[in-house]
Amino acid sequence: MRKGALSGYAGNMLHVDLSEGTVHRLPITHELIVNYIGGFGFTAKLVYDFVPAGIDPLSPGNALVIGAPVLGGTFAPTGGRTVVMAKSPLTGSLGISHMGEPGAMMKFAGCDQLVVTGKAVTPSYIKIQNGDVQIAQADHLWGLDIAATTDALWRELGGEFYVSCIGPAGEHLVRFANIISNKFSTAGRCGLGAVMGSKNLKAIAVFGDGEIGVARRSRFGRIANEAFRKLMESQSPPLDIRRTYGSLSRLSYDYPRENWRLRYRRDGRAVGPTEAFDAVQFDRRLRERNVTCFACPIGCKQEVRLKQGEFAGSNFAISCPMGTMIRPFSLQLAVDKYEDVARCAQVNNMYGMDAHVIDHAIKLFIELQHQGIVTREMTDGLVLDWGDTTVIMELLRRTALREGVGDVLAEGPVGACRKLGLDPDEYVIHAKGNPISVLMDPRIRFGPEVLGAFVNPRRGHFDFHRPALAVAAMSADLPYERVAEACKRLGVPEGEMRQVITGEGQSCCDVARLTKYSEDYSIVTYCLGVCEMAFSCGAYDIEICAHIFSALTGIELSSRELLQAGERIWTLQRMFNIREGDTRKDDRIARIYTQQKLRTLGKEYPAFSEAAFTRTLDEYYALRGWDEEGTPTKATLARLSLQNV
Amino acid sequence: MTGPRRSHHGQIRVLSDACRGCHLCQLACSFYKTGVFRLSNSRVGIRRNVDKIERYGVSLLDTCDDCGWCVRFCGYGALQMVGGKLP
């Protein structure tokens, strides 16, 4: 190990200014580690420090920060999860997105965090190799899709490089463009690919052969071995189920099964069952084999091979078969044939767009054309309809290239409504511009995933709330002791256990309290780089997180100290959004939930009570130490050593 | 430090087709043989086949002593121990 190097960290945070063509190295201090742990926490701190308040997200002043996790580069299983942040061009708030790579390779290349500011004069890519940073010209890559860009850089630089790039959508500043690493690992949410495009930055290629030191080897090895064993022996769900069905395996754990065989419309109303697009059929008809992120023994990503139709024989990787393939193109847009669903997902990926947003946008336009609001002239003659694969593929192309009607779709469903002079709250279920998954609905069940979608700094997603969702689902079926065990893994104190689980008067769990604990725990795991797939099998409870962090770095932090750092990071993210002008109104529940009934499979659910949401939000703010407007109080900021933000 | 040591008399078999490129075997080898994580310290080589989606070639260097730590951390069956016990 290098003399004086920090165990567990590469030891460098790099700031690349594309306007100036300069590279600066920022120090990692003991104080920074104790307060922000590393990985996600460092990224949150850097994006707070580097992004000026009120800036246009697509202007050179926005900062794109990519964070490598604390466990990245070690054999702690699933520890390579990487985070990307910037001010989001989709929501105007903090943009956060995760992917399984390339964080570990960043650390081998000598880089814990990469901050990119400014704008290159011509198309460029950043190459980082063993601590050396180059800004190289990328004229020959501009216009290429994700796969072609990655292949070109692998040919130029070698297959050992980890390539993260944008497709045509990022170049054309589509507000929900994504970043894809090594062709499959996707930082999909919040339009951070458009931030790259706005900087003329086509790709980041990383390789290194540096070393990651370990402070307490025997202890670290023992904990990592145990985590590996737990993952391999997991029964919730079993490993082979996770591998075979990827994110589909979580469906029966996350949602009532009757929820996901439906075809949805934008108001959440199911209009009839699709062809049974279930996990078994996915395996039989499309799946080739599983694909994995760095240091992950689960391998939940999937390689798909088309066996029939025009594109028979072609194969490609899908990061999330549920979120990027089946939900958007089967449930949302009603494409029926398996091969067509997969083909839509592949084309969308190659353009580099967030499937969670484009499906809502296209769905909106289909309905608006049926209502006569969007005319055929506006779509250049295209007749929009459910399940029309040819038209959907053409809309994907036009959106990615901002051609014709695609220029409106590229604003996202909320931005598109505004361009058309419509009130987006009447047409889109969203949280500050980020559409919300149709698979969850408070009219059927109100749980932490719903509250989470609105209080999450990146909005519209419950990536910090999956542990809470798991606990909430358990609380409906399992004995108190089993649920308490899961809560303990999250770090819920004994004194609050009964309150969290029984909700004291609420229907199941205490949604606000469970949401808060889930967020603090998830922040810790994201700092370490642990994938959410690892929570349910118990491989990384909060005590194990503390032990493995201390063994790797030699810095002793208790689980309580880690959770407090998690709370600090969560609050700092809130302050980022407060600085951008967010208030309580930006946390309000989507109007369609509270004003429209939900009819599905012969059942009718009443509109959700806005008062119930308001009450839960009040409780949540109080637990967080935020005032009625959702602003952290001075006392809270002082308690978390955030007085200066 | 649990390794390095030789605790059996088996031999490691490589099945490249099963490799998913997670690199856990390399990391385990590097850690138990040299005490740090560094890919080139590993006695296992993994090369991405850039012409095919997520296909890898796995090889063992001559310095490999079949200690089996790489096999223990291979979750995909690309490395298997024949005729011996894992550490």
mmCIF file of N, CA and C in Angstrom, chain A residues 401-476:
data_model
loop_
_atom_site.group_PDB
_atom_site.id
_atom_site.type_symbol
_atom_site.label_atom_id
_atom_site.label_comp_id
_atom_site.label_asym_id
_atom_site.label_seq_id
_atom_site.Cartn_x
_atom_site.Cartn_y
_atom_site.Cartn_z
ATOM 1 N N LEU A 401 -33.697 12.583 -31.077
ATOM 2 C CA LEU A 401 -33.072 13.553 -31.989
ATOM 3 C C LEU A 401 -33.779 14.905 -31.949
ATOM 4 N N ARG A 402 -34.800 15.024 -31.113
ATOM 5 C CA ARG A 402 -35.615 16.246 -30.999
ATOM 6 C C ARG A 402 -36.158 16.685 -32.359
ATOM 7 N N GLU A 403 -36.655 15.721 -33.111
ATOM 8 C CA GLU A 403 -37.242 16.028 -34.427
ATOM 9 C C GLU A 403 -38.751 16.202 -34.290
ATOM 10 N N GLY A 404 -39.298 17.238 -34.854
ATOM 11 C CA GLY A 404 -40.743 17.437 -34.877
ATOM 12 C C GLY A 404 -41.361 17.327 -33.496
ATOM 13 N N VAL A 405 -42.366 16.444 -33.389
ATOM 14 C CA VAL A 405 -43.064 16.279 -32.114
ATOM 15 C C VAL A 405 -42.107 15.768 -31.022
ATOM 16 N N GLY A 406 -41.030 15.129 -31.442
ATOM 17 C CA GLY A 406 -40.037 14.641 -30.488
ATOM 18 C C GLY A 406 -39.416 15.757 -29.669
ATOM 19 N N ASP A 407 -39.400 16.957 -30.244
ATOM 20 C CA ASP A 407 -38.841 18.101 -29.513
ATOM 21 C C ASP A 407 -39.709 18.434 -28.294
ATOM 22 N N VAL A 408 -40.998 18.152 -28.403
ATOM 23 C CA VAL A 408 -41.898 18.375 -27.260
ATOM 24 C C VAL A 408 -41.799 17.211 -26.277
ATOM 25 N N LEU A 409 -41.808 15.987 -26.801
ATOM 26 C CA LEU A 409 -41.678 14.810 -25.940
ATOM 27 C C LEU A 409 -40.374 14.859 -25.133
ATOM 28 N N ALA A 410 -39.337 15.421 -25.716
ATOM 29 C CA ALA A 410 -38.018 15.460 -25.074
ATOM 30 C C ALA A 410 -37.999 16.330 -23.822
ATOM 31 N N GLU A 411 -39.074 17.091 -23.623
ATOM 32 C CA GLU A 411 -39.174 17.896 -22.397
ATOM 33 C C GLU A 411 -39.706 17.069 -21.233
ATOM 34 N N GLY A 412 -40.125 15.810 -21.520
ATOM 35 C CA GLY A 412 -40.767 14.995 -20.494
ATOM 36 C C GLY A 412 -42.251 15.305 -20.451
ATOM 37 N N PRO A 413 -43.067 14.447 -19.838
ATOM 38 C CA PRO A 413 -44.515 14.646 -19.886
ATOM 39 C C PRO A 413 -44.965 15.953 -19.238
ATOM 40 N N VAL A 414 -44.322 16.356 -18.161
ATOM 41 C CA VAL A 414 -44.728 17.599 -17.491
ATOM 42 C C VAL A 414 -44.332 18.813 -18.334
ATOM 43 N N GLY A 415 -43.112 18.808 -18.829
ATOM 44 C CA GLY A 415 -42.659 19.905 -19.693
ATOM 45 C C GLY A 415 -43.483 19.971 -20.965
ATOM 46 N N ALA A 416 -43.854 18.786 -21.495
ATOM 47 C CA ALA A 416 -44.658 18.746 -22.719
ATOM 48 C C ALA A 416 -46.029 19.361 -22.469
ATOM 49 N N CYS A 417 -46.628 19.038 -21.316
ATOM 50 C CA CYS A 417 -47.932 19.638 -20.982
ATOM 51 C C CYS A 417 -47.825 21.159 -20.980
ATOM 52 N N ARG A 418 -46.797 21.641 -20.357
ATOM 53 C CA ARG A 418 -46.636 23.108 -20.272
ATOM 54 C C ARG A 418 -46.503 23.706 -21.667
ATOM 55 N N LYS A 419 -45.741 23.026 -22.542
ATOM 56 C CA LYS A 419 -45.579 23.544 -23.904
ATOM 57 C C LYS A 419 -46.909 23.574 -24.654
ATOM 58 N N LEU A 420 -47.787 22.623 -24.305
ATOM 59 C CA LEU A 420 -49.081 22.558 -24.972
ATOM 60 C C LEU A 420 -50.135 23.409 -24.268
ATOM 61 N N GLY A 421 -49.726 24.092 -23.207
ATOM 62 C CA GLY A 421 -50.662 24.946 -22.480
ATOM 63 C C GLY A 421 -51.604 24.178 -21.573
ATOM 64 N N LEU A 422 -51.219 22.958 -21.182
ATOM 65 C CA LEU A 422 -52.068 22.126 -20.318
ATOM 66 C C LEU A 422 -51.521 22.139 -18.897
ATOM 67 N N ASP A 423 -52.407 21.893 -17.938
ATOM 68 C CA ASP A 423 -51.981 21.793 -16.543
ATOM 69 C C ASP A 423 -51.441 20.383 -16.307
ATOM 70 N N PRO A 424 -50.145 20.223 -16.084
ATOM 71 C CA PRO A 424 -49.585 18.870 -15.968
ATOM 72 C C PRO A 424 -50.202 18.058 -14.835
ATOM 73 N N ASP A 425 -50.633 18.708 -13.767
ATOM 74 C CA ASP A 425 -51.199 17.967 -12.636
ATOM 75 C C ASP A 425 -52.498 17.254 -13.008
ATOM 76 N N GLU A 426 -53.157 17.728 -14.060
ATOM 77 C CA GLU A 426 -54.382 17.078 -14.520
ATOM 78 C C GLU A 426 -54.078 15.850 -15.376
ATOM 79 N N TYR A 427 -52.864 15.776 -15.884
ATOM 80 C CA TYR A 427 -52.566 14.745 -16.879
ATOM 81 C C TYR A 427 -51.485 13.751 -16.468
ATOM 82 N N VAL A 428 -50.632 14.115 -15.532
ATOM 83 C CA VAL A 428 -49.464 13.275 -15.231
ATOM 84 C C VAL A 428 -49.382 13.024 -13.723
ATOM 85 N N ILE A 429 -49.147 11.761 -13.344
ATOM 86 C CA ILE A 429 -48.847 11.449 -11.945
ATOM 87 C C ILE A 429 -47.345 11.641 -11.781
ATOM 88 N N HIS A 430 -46.968 12.701 -11.098
ATOM 89 C CA HIS A 430 -45.541 13.032 -11.042
ATOM 90 C C HIS A 430 -45.201 13.700 -9.719
ATOM 91 N N ALA A 431 -43.915 13.731 -9.429
ATOM 92 C CA ALA A 431 -43.406 14.496 -8.301
ATOM 93 C C ALA A 431 -42.404 15.496 -8.863
ATOM 94 N N LYS A 432 -42.788 16.725 -8.912
ATOM 95 C CA LYS A 432 -41.983 17.823 -9.459
ATOM 96 C C LYS A 432 -41.350 17.477 -10.806
ATOM 97 N N GLY A 433 -42.155 16.919 -11.679
ATOM 98 C CA GLY A 433 -41.680 16.678 -13.046
ATOM 99 C C GLY A 433 -41.177 15.280 -13.292
ATOM 100 N N ASN A 434 -40.939 14.511 -12.233
ATOM 101 C CA ASN A 434 -40.476 13.138 -12.409
ATOM 102 C C ASN A 434 -41.681 12.205 -12.280
ATOM 103 N N PRO A 435 -42.039 11.491 -13.353
ATOM 104 C CA PRO A 435 -43.221 10.639 -13.292
ATOM 105 C C PRO A 435 -43.044 9.508 -12.277
ATOM 106 N N ILE A 436 -44.165 9.070 -11.713
ATOM 107 C CA ILE A 436 -44.134 8.032 -10.685
ATOM 108 C C ILE A 436 -44.613 6.720 -11.280
ATOM 109 N N SER A 437 -43.956 5.653 -10.874
ATOM 110 C CA SER A 437 -44.282 4.320 -11.378
ATOM 111 C C SER A 437 -45.757 3.990 -11.172
ATOM 112 N N VAL A 438 -46.338 3.376 -12.185
ATOM 113 C CA VAL A 438 -47.742 2.969 -12.066
ATOM 114 C C VAL A 438 -47.904 1.751 -11.171
ATOM 115 N N LEU A 439 -46.798 1.140 -10.810
ATOM 116 C CA LEU A 439 -46.909 -0.074 -9.994
ATOM 117 C C LEU A 439 -47.227 0.217 -8.542
ATOM 118 N N MET A 440 -47.075 1.467 -8.136
ATOM 119 C CA MET A 440 -47.470 1.790 -6.767
ATOM 120 C C MET A 440 -48.558 2.854 -6.831
ATOM 121 N N ASP A 441 -49.477 2.767 -5.902
ATOM 122 C CA ASP A 441 -50.603 3.683 -5.953
ATOM 123 C C ASP A 441 -51.219 3.774 -4.564
ATOM 124 N N PRO A 442 -51.250 4.965 -3.981
ATOM 125 C CA PRO A 442 -51.778 5.081 -2.624
ATOM 126 C C PRO A 442 -53.257 4.757 -2.530
ATOM 127 N N ARG A 443 -53.940 4.752 -3.672
ATOM 128 C CA ARG A 443 -55.358 4.410 -3.625
ATOM 129 C C ARG A 443 -55.526 2.910 -3.347
ATOM 130 N N ILE A 444 -54.497 2.120 -3.695
ATOM 131 C CA ILE A 444 -54.526 0.692 -3.358
ATOM 132 C C ILE A 444 -53.811 0.466 -2.026
ATOM 133 N N ARG A 445 -52.639 1.069 -1.870
ATOM 134 C CA ARG A 445 -51.880 0.897 -0.630
ATOM 135 C C ARG A 445 -51.002 2.122 -0.418
ATOM 136 N N PHE A 446 -51.109 2.711 0.761
ATOM 137 C CA PHE A 446 -50.256 3.861 1.088
ATOM 138 C C PHE A 446 -49.142 3.376 2.004
ATOM 139 N N GLY A 447 -47.930 3.439 1.506
ATOM 140 C CA GLY A 447 -46.800 2.972 2.303
ATOM 141 C C GLY A 447 -45.604 3.882 2.119
ATOM 142 N N PRO A 448 -44.461 3.493 2.663
ATOM 143 C CA PRO A 448 -43.269 4.339 2.587
ATOM 144 C C PRO A 448 -42.823 4.628 1.162
ATOM 145 N N GLU A 449 -43.156 3.706 0.230
ATOM 146 C CA GLU A 449 -42.725 3.951 -1.146
ATOM 147 C C GLU A 449 -43.440 5.169 -1.730
ATOM 148 N N VAL A 450 -44.667 5.417 -1.300
ATOM 149 C CA VAL A 450 -45.411 6.566 -1.830
ATOM 150 C C VAL A 450 -44.897 7.858 -1.188
ATOM 151 N N LEU A 451 -44.797 7.871 0.142
ATOM 152 C CA LEU A 451 -44.239 9.064 0.790
ATOM 153 C C LEU A 451 -42.836 9.328 0.246
ATOM 154 N N GLY A 452 -42.071 8.236 0.101
ATOM 155 C CA GLY A 452 -40.692 8.361 -0.380
ATOM 156 C C GLY A 452 -40.602 9.011 -1.746
ATOM 157 N N ALA A 453 -41.553 8.701 -2.624
ATOM 158 C CA ALA A 453 -41.503 9.264 -3.971
ATOM 159 C C ALA A 453 -41.633 10.786 -3.953
ATOM 160 N N PHE A 454 -42.256 11.320 -2.885
ATOM 161 C CA PHE A 454 -42.461 12.776 -2.840
ATOM 162 C C PHE A 454 -41.405 13.501 -2.000
ATOM 163 N N VAL A 455 -40.834 12.824 -1.013
ATOM 164 C CA VAL A 455 -39.821 13.506 -0.190
ATOM 165 C C VAL A 455 -38.393 13.173 -0.637
ATOM 166 N N ASN A 456 -38.251 12.204 -1.511
ATOM 167 C CA ASN A 456 -36.945 11.889 -2.087
ATOM 168 C C ASN A 456 -36.401 13.147 -2.778
ATOM 169 N N PRO A 457 -35.162 13.550 -2.496
ATOM 170 C CA PRO A 457 -34.665 14.768 -3.140
ATOM 171 C C PRO A 457 -34.692 14.704 -4.663
ATOM 172 N N ARG A 458 -34.599 13.501 -5.215
ATOM 173 C CA ARG A 458 -34.628 13.426 -6.677
ATOM 174 C C ARG A 458 -36.040 13.238 -7.209
ATOM 175 N N ARG A 459 -37.010 12.991 -6.327
ATOM 176 C CA ARG A 459 -38.429 12.909 -6.656
ATOM 177 C C ARG A 459 -38.779 11.688 -7.508
ATOM 178 N N GLY A 460 -40.016 11.263 -7.303
ATOM 179 C CA GLY A 460 -40.628 10.312 -8.218
ATOM 180 C C GLY A 460 -40.114 8.889 -8.145
ATOM 181 N N HIS A 461 -39.315 8.566 -7.177
ATOM 182 C CA HIS A 461 -38.721 7.239 -7.138
ATOM 183 C C HIS A 461 -38.473 6.894 -5.682
ATOM 184 N N PHE A 462 -38.427 5.584 -5.388
ATOM 185 C CA PHE A 462 -38.276 5.221 -3.985
ATOM 186 C C PHE A 462 -37.007 4.414 -3.762
ATOM 187 N N ASP A 463 -35.923 4.874 -4.350
ATOM 188 C CA ASP A 463 -34.676 4.126 -4.246
ATOM 189 C C ASP A 463 -34.112 4.092 -2.822
ATOM 190 N N PHE A 464 -34.508 5.016 -1.967
ATOM 191 C CA PHE A 464 -34.045 4.995 -0.581
ATOM 192 C C PHE A 464 -35.053 4.268 0.318
ATOM 193 N N HIS A 465 -36.101 3.774 -0.265
ATOM 194 C CA HIS A 465 -37.230 3.302 0.532
ATOM 195 C C HIS A 465 -37.549 1.833 0.327
ATOM 196 N N ARG A 466 -36.703 1.142 -0.422
ATOM 197 C CA ARG A 466 -36.964 -0.285 -0.641
ATOM 198 C C ARG A 466 -36.895 -1.083 0.658
ATOM 199 N N PRO A 467 -35.915 -0.779 1.552
ATOM 200 C CA PRO A 467 -35.929 -1.503 2.835
ATOM 201 C C PRO A 467 -37.235 -1.266 3.598
ATOM 202 N N ALA A 468 -37.729 -0.035 3.575
ATOM 203 C CA ALA A 468 -38.988 0.260 4.257
ATOM 204 C C ALA A 468 -40.141 -0.483 3.614
ATOM 205 N N LEU A 469 -40.104 -0.550 2.290
ATOM 206 C CA LEU A 469 -41.147 -1.266 1.562
ATOM 207 C C LEU A 469 -41.152 -2.737 1.964
ATOM 208 N N ALA A 470 -39.941 -3.296 2.075
ATOM 209 C CA ALA A 470 -39.831 -4.700 2.477
ATOM 210 C C ALA A 470 -40.409 -4.902 3.878
ATOM 211 N N VAL A 471 -40.088 -3.984 4.781
ATOM 212 C CA VAL A 471 -40.591 -4.097 6.153
ATOM 213 C C VAL A 471 -42.110 -3.919 6.175
ATOM 214 N N ALA A 472 -42.604 -2.949 5.422
ATOM 215 C CA ALA A 472 -44.050 -2.705 5.398
ATOM 216 C C ALA A 472 -44.799 -3.925 4.879
ATOM 217 N N ALA A 473 -44.227 -4.552 3.840
ATOM 218 C CA ALA A 473 -44.873 -5.747 3.288
ATOM 219 C C ALA A 473 -44.875 -6.868 4.320
ATOM 220 N N MET A 474 -43.755 -6.983 5.061
ATOM 221 C CA MET A 474 -43.678 -8.026 6.095
ATOM 222 C C MET A 474 -44.697 -7.782 7.198
ATOM 223 N N SER A 475 -44.879 -6.488 7.539
ATOM 224 C CA SER A 475 -45.726 -6.180 8.689
ATOM 225 C C SER A 475 -47.174 -6.610 8.454
ATOM 226 N N ALA A 476 -47.525 -6.812 7.166
ATOM 227 C CA ALA A 476 -48.889 -7.243 6.872
ATOM 228 C C ALA A 476 -49.055 -8.746 7.063
#
